Amino acid sequence: MESPNLNEIHDFLVSLAVKAGDIINNALPGTNDTGSKMNSTDLVTEYDRAVENMISTSLREKYPHYEFHGEETYDPARPLTDAPTFIVDPIDGTINFVHSFPFACVSLGFALERIPTVGVVYNPSTKTLYSAIRGQGAFLNRKTRLPLKGDNVEPLSGLANALIAIEWGADRSGNNWETKLRTYEKLGKSKENGGAMVRAMRSLGSAALNLCAVADGTLDLYWEGGCWAWDVCAGWVILSEAGGIMADGNPGVWEARLDGRKYLAVRGSPNGTGQKEIVEEFWSHVQGELKY
């Protein structure tokens, strides 16, 4: 098999993202016009399925020898392998989508040997396109190189000065839920009461867009447990190409796995200043272990 033409793949994914965005923008979802996979927080709509069908059909026609992993057609019997694979979330942020909260996106990734290699994330509500090819940089709307502050990006200086993203997820009971709740409490508490006293936490409802916000420098960190490869593959490329790093969500594991479901994303910093330190500081406040 010939080596993939990454620039061609990137451009094709951009065209599919824009086409998918048109479907999303022309949709009229209602909060009652949904189905659920796990519970009332894990929604799926006819538009999720329609967008994924359009994307998967187009990719299989153009790249018949590559694997495809999509959220709505995921088969646990066919796990992620080292083969060239498109990893797709047709609508990341479905709850936002059905409530018309403009923080949902199309997330299209391509991985080689389970390494995120091409990423395209498109928010059709705001016409915002993030994209990257491994080794070629990350861009906003194909013109503005990330991070947004360029050479003027500030060094990381600890959690007390950090704006971080967290998410609640669909699983609302058990060990992982309790680990998240206790960790959020520890992050928010004052230092006098044993907490990190982070500057602020945000929960915006889209893993891919959270990663892009860390990549562009408007967020400092993003901690996640429970999402899937299709939620993070595209954003991971964009993050890495903007100088950010991805560690595991559990303490002590520096090499996060694409399908590991636990992630800690940190924005770029001049010469990597403070990245290792803020990861270790964050890990010191994780209350338990995420298990998926």
PDB file of N, CA and C in Angstrom, residues 179-229:
ATOM      1  N   THR A 179     -14.697   9.938  41.243  1.00  0.00           N
ATOM      2  CA  THR A 179     -13.346  10.474  41.042  1.00  0.00           C
ATOM      3  C   THR A 179     -13.411  11.877  40.455  1.00  0.00           C
ATOM      4  N   LYS A 180     -14.284  12.069  39.485  1.00  0.00           N
ATOM      5  CA  LYS A 180     -14.427  13.398  38.890  1.00  0.00           C
ATOM      6  C   LYS A 180     -14.929  14.414  39.914  1.00  0.00           C
ATOM      7  N   LEU A 181     -15.980  14.064  40.642  1.00  0.00           N
ATOM      8  CA  LEU A 181     -16.554  15.012  41.597  1.00  0.00           C
ATOM      9  C   LEU A 181     -15.535  15.427  42.651  1.00  0.00           C
ATOM     10  N   ARG A 182     -14.816  14.449  43.198  1.00  0.00           N
ATOM     11  CA  ARG A 182     -13.833  14.766  44.240  1.00  0.00           C
ATOM     12  C   ARG A 182     -12.684  15.594  43.671  1.00  0.00           C
ATOM     13  N   THR A 183     -12.306  15.300  42.427  1.00  0.00           N
ATOM     14  CA  THR A 183     -11.222  16.058  41.798  1.00  0.00           C
ATOM     15  C   THR A 183     -11.653  17.489  41.521  1.00  0.00           C
ATOM     16  N   TYR A 184     -12.870  17.676  41.021  1.00  0.00           N
ATOM     17  CA  TYR A 184     -13.361  19.033  40.756  1.00  0.00           C
ATOM     18  C   TYR A 184     -13.407  19.845  42.052  1.00  0.00           C
ATOM     19  N   GLU A 185     -13.837  19.196  43.123  1.00  0.00           N
ATOM     20  CA  GLU A 185     -13.874  19.890  44.412  1.00  0.00           C
ATOM     21  C   GLU A 185     -12.466  20.304  44.839  1.00  0.00           C
ATOM     22  N   LYS A 186     -11.503  19.405  44.680  1.00  0.00           N
ATOM     23  CA  LYS A 186     -10.122  19.700  45.081  1.00  0.00           C
ATOM     24  C   LYS A 186      -9.537  20.821  44.220  1.00  0.00           C
ATOM     25  N   LEU A 187      -9.840  20.810  42.938  1.00  0.00           N
ATOM     26  CA  LEU A 187      -9.335  21.854  42.053  1.00  0.00           C
ATOM     27  C   LEU A 187      -9.880  23.225  42.437  1.00  0.00           C
ATOM     28  N   GLY A 188     -11.137  23.260  42.851  1.00  0.00           N
ATOM     29  CA  GLY A 188     -11.774  24.536  43.124  1.00  0.00           C
ATOM     30  C   GLY A 188     -11.529  25.095  44.509  1.00  0.00           C
ATOM     31  N   LYS A 189     -11.207  24.234  45.467  1.00  0.00           N
ATOM     32  CA  LYS A 189     -11.028  24.685  46.846  1.00  0.00           C
ATOM     33  C   LYS A 189      -9.854  25.650  46.988  1.00  0.00           C
ATOM     34  N   SER A 190      -9.938  26.475  48.000  1.00  0.00           N
ATOM     35  CA  SER A 190      -8.825  27.370  48.307  1.00  0.00           C
ATOM     36  C   SER A 190      -7.622  26.558  48.771  1.00  0.00           C
ATOM     37  N   LYS A 191      -6.452  27.132  48.606  1.00  0.00           N
ATOM     38  CA  LYS A 191      -5.235  26.447  49.038  1.00  0.00           C
ATOM     39  C   LYS A 191      -5.211  26.267  50.547  1.00  0.00           C
ATOM     40  N   GLU A 192      -5.846  27.188  51.261  1.00  0.00           N
ATOM     41  CA  GLU A 192      -5.901  27.073  52.718  1.00  0.00           C
ATOM     42  C   GLU A 192      -6.681  25.832  53.146  1.00  0.00           C
ATOM     43  N   ASN A 193      -7.597  25.389  52.278  1.00  0.00           N
ATOM     44  CA  ASN A 193      -8.390  24.191  52.561  1.00  0.00           C
ATOM     45  C   ASN A 193      -7.907  22.972  51.790  1.00  0.00           C
ATOM     46  N   GLY A 194      -6.655  23.036  51.314  1.00  0.00           N
ATOM     47  CA  GLY A 194      -6.053  21.880  50.666  1.00  0.00           C
ATOM     48  C   GLY A 194      -6.338  21.744  49.190  1.00  0.00           C
ATOM     49  N   GLY A 195      -6.880  22.781  48.577  1.00  0.00           N
ATOM     50  CA  GLY A 195      -7.211  22.710  47.161  1.00  0.00           C
ATOM     51  C   GLY A 195      -6.175  23.362  46.269  1.00  0.00           C
ATOM     52  N   ALA A 196      -6.469  23.361  44.968  1.00  0.00           N
ATOM     53  CA  ALA A 196      -5.566  23.968  43.989  1.00  0.00           C
ATOM     54  C   ALA A 196      -5.896  25.430  43.740  1.00  0.00           C
ATOM     55  N   MET A 197      -7.144  25.819  44.037  1.00  0.00           N
ATOM     56  CA  MET A 197      -7.612  27.181  43.778  1.00  0.00           C
ATOM     57  C   MET A 197      -7.319  27.587  42.330  1.00  0.00           C
ATOM     58  N   VAL A 198      -7.801  26.746  41.370  1.00  0.00           N
ATOM     59  CA  VAL A 198      -7.624  27.108  39.964  1.00  0.00           C
ATOM     60  C   VAL A 198      -8.362  28.411  39.695  1.00  0.00           C
ATOM     61  N   ARG A 199      -7.893  29.132  38.690  1.00  0.00           N
ATOM     62  CA  ARG A 199      -8.528  30.421  38.392  1.00  0.00           C
ATOM     63  C   ARG A 199      -9.994  30.230  38.024  1.00  0.00           C
ATOM     64  N   ALA A 200     -10.287  29.254  37.145  1.00  0.00           N
ATOM     65  CA  ALA A 200     -11.685  28.983  36.783  1.00  0.00           C
ATOM     66  C   ALA A 200     -11.758  27.677  36.013  1.00  0.00           C
ATOM     67  N   MET A 201     -12.951  27.056  36.046  1.00  0.00           N
ATOM     68  CA  MET A 201     -13.226  25.843  35.283  1.00  0.00           C
ATOM     69  C   MET A 201     -14.403  26.100  34.355  1.00  0.00           C
ATOM     70  N   ARG A 202     -14.344  25.516  33.176  1.00  0.00           N
ATOM     71  CA  ARG A 202     -15.404  25.655  32.185  1.00  0.00           C
ATOM     72  C   ARG A 202     -15.840  24.269  31.711  1.00  0.00           C
ATOM     73  N   SER A 203     -17.127  24.115  31.437  1.00  0.00           N
ATOM     74  CA  SER A 203     -17.666  22.868  30.899  1.00  0.00           C
ATOM     75  C   SER A 203     -18.532  23.225  29.701  1.00  0.00           C
ATOM     76  N   LEU A 204     -18.003  23.023  28.502  1.00  0.00           N
ATOM     77  CA  LEU A 204     -18.653  23.520  27.292  1.00  0.00           C
ATOM     78  C   LEU A 204     -19.275  22.430  26.422  1.00  0.00           C
ATOM     79  N   GLY A 205     -19.018  21.155  26.728  1.00  0.00           N
ATOM     80  CA  GLY A 205     -19.797  20.103  26.100  1.00  0.00           C
ATOM     81  C   GLY A 205     -19.291  19.519  24.801  1.00  0.00           C
ATOM     82  N   SER A 206     -18.059  19.816  24.399  1.00  0.00           N
ATOM     83  CA  SER A 206     -17.496  19.227  23.181  1.00  0.00           C
ATOM     84  C   SER A 206     -16.019  18.970  23.397  1.00  0.00           C
ATOM     85  N   ALA A 207     -15.631  17.703  23.399  1.00  0.00           N
ATOM     86  CA  ALA A 207     -14.224  17.355  23.607  1.00  0.00           C
ATOM     87  C   ALA A 207     -13.345  17.940  22.511  1.00  0.00           C
ATOM     88  N   ALA A 208     -13.787  17.817  21.262  1.00  0.00           N
ATOM     89  CA  ALA A 208     -12.972  18.294  20.144  1.00  0.00           C
ATOM     90  C   ALA A 208     -12.748  19.800  20.221  1.00  0.00           C
ATOM     91  N   LEU A 209     -13.797  20.555  20.531  1.00  0.00           N
ATOM     92  CA  LEU A 209     -13.644  22.005  20.615  1.00  0.00           C
ATOM     93  C   LEU A 209     -12.870  22.417  21.863  1.00  0.00           C
ATOM     94  N   ASN A 210     -12.989  21.655  22.944  1.00  0.00           N
ATOM     95  CA  ASN A 210     -12.137  21.915  24.105  1.00  0.00           C
ATOM     96  C   ASN A 210     -10.664  21.780  23.729  1.00  0.00           C
ATOM     97  N   LEU A 211     -10.328  20.716  23.007  1.00  0.00           N
ATOM     98  CA  LEU A 211      -8.939  20.514  22.591  1.00  0.00           C
ATOM     99  C   LEU A 211      -8.465  21.644  21.683  1.00  0.00           C
ATOM    100  N   CYS A 212      -9.340  22.099  20.805  1.00  0.00           N
ATOM    101  CA  CYS A 212      -8.964  23.199  19.916  1.00  0.00           C
ATOM    102  C   CYS A 212      -8.755  24.494  20.694  1.00  0.00           C
ATOM    103  N   ALA A 213      -9.538  24.693  21.754  1.00  0.00           N
ATOM    104  CA  ALA A 213      -9.359  25.884  22.584  1.00  0.00           C
ATOM    105  C   ALA A 213      -8.043  25.825  23.352  1.00  0.00           C
ATOM    106  N   VAL A 214      -7.636  24.624  23.776  1.00  0.00           N
ATOM    107  CA  VAL A 214      -6.314  24.483  24.390  1.00  0.00           C
ATOM    108  C   VAL A 214      -5.235  24.737  23.337  1.00  0.00           C
ATOM    109  N   ALA A 215      -5.460  24.227  22.137  1.00  0.00           N
ATOM    110  CA  ALA A 215      -4.491  24.432  21.058  1.00  0.00           C
ATOM    111  C   ALA A 215      -4.325  25.908  20.717  1.00  0.00           C
ATOM    112  N   ASP A 216      -5.436  26.646  20.662  1.00  0.00           N
ATOM    113  CA  ASP A 216      -5.306  28.059  20.267  1.00  0.00           C
ATOM    114  C   ASP A 216      -4.897  28.956  21.434  1.00  0.00           C
ATOM    115  N   GLY A 217      -4.878  28.387  22.650  1.00  0.00           N
ATOM    116  CA  GLY A 217      -4.374  29.123  23.800  1.00  0.00           C
ATOM    117  C   GLY A 217      -5.426  29.833  24.618  1.00  0.00           C
ATOM    118  N   THR A 218      -6.707  29.682  24.267  1.00  0.00           N
ATOM    119  CA  THR A 218      -7.746  30.337  25.061  1.00  0.00           C
ATOM    120  C   THR A 218      -8.109  29.528  26.301  1.00  0.00           C
ATOM    121  N   LEU A 219      -7.770  28.244  26.324  1.00  0.00           N
ATOM    122  CA  LEU A 219      -7.802  27.425  27.528  1.00  0.00           C
ATOM    123  C   LEU A 219      -6.383  26.964  27.826  1.00  0.00           C
ATOM    124  N   ASP A 220      -6.097  26.737  29.106  1.00  0.00           N
ATOM    125  CA  ASP A 220      -4.765  26.277  29.487  1.00  0.00           C
ATOM    126  C   ASP A 220      -4.675  24.757  29.578  1.00  0.00           C
ATOM    127  N   LEU A 221      -5.721  24.119  30.082  1.00  0.00           N
ATOM    128  CA  LEU A 221      -5.741  22.669  30.240  1.00  0.00           C
ATOM    129  C   LEU A 221      -7.142  22.144  29.963  1.00  0.00           C
ATOM    130  N   TYR A 222      -7.196  20.841  29.692  1.00  0.00           N
ATOM    131  CA  TYR A 222      -8.472  20.138  29.564  1.00  0.00           C
ATOM    132  C   TYR A 222      -8.271  18.728  30.090  1.00  0.00           C
ATOM    133  N   TRP A 223      -9.048  18.371  31.130  1.00  0.00           N
ATOM    134  CA  TRP A 223      -8.985  17.029  31.725  1.00  0.00           C
ATOM    135  C   TRP A 223     -10.243  16.271  31.353  1.00  0.00           C
ATOM    136  N   GLU A 224     -10.073  15.043  30.883  1.00  0.00           N
ATOM    137  CA  GLU A 224     -11.220  14.279  30.394  1.00  0.00           C
ATOM    138  C   GLU A 224     -11.085  12.810  30.747  1.00  0.00           C
ATOM    139  N   GLY A 225     -12.200  12.221  31.112  1.00  0.00           N
ATOM    140  CA  GLY A 225     -12.281  10.782  31.292  1.00  0.00           C
ATOM    141  C   GLY A 225     -13.606  10.286  30.755  1.00  0.00           C
ATOM    142  N   GLY A 226     -13.559   9.271  29.895  1.00  0.00           N
ATOM    143  CA  GLY A 226     -14.787   8.662  29.409  1.00  0.00           C
ATOM    144  C   GLY A 226     -15.107   8.902  27.957  1.00  0.00           C
ATOM    145  N   CYS A 227     -14.435   9.841  27.309  1.00  0.00           N
ATOM    146  CA  CYS A 227     -14.720  10.026  25.887  1.00  0.00           C
ATOM    147  C   CYS A 227     -13.929   8.998  25.073  1.00  0.00           C
ATOM    148  N   TRP A 228     -14.058   9.053  23.762  1.00  0.00           N
ATOM    149  CA  TRP A 228     -13.553   8.001  22.885  1.00  0.00           C
ATOM    150  C   TRP A 228     -12.578   8.575  21.859  1.00  0.00           C
ATOM    151  N   ALA A 229     -11.959   7.676  21.103  1.00  0.00           N
ATOM    152  CA  ALA A 229     -10.970   8.107  20.109  1.00  0.00           C
ATOM    153  C   ALA A 229     -11.562   9.104  19.125  1.00  0.00           C
TER     154      ALA A 229
END
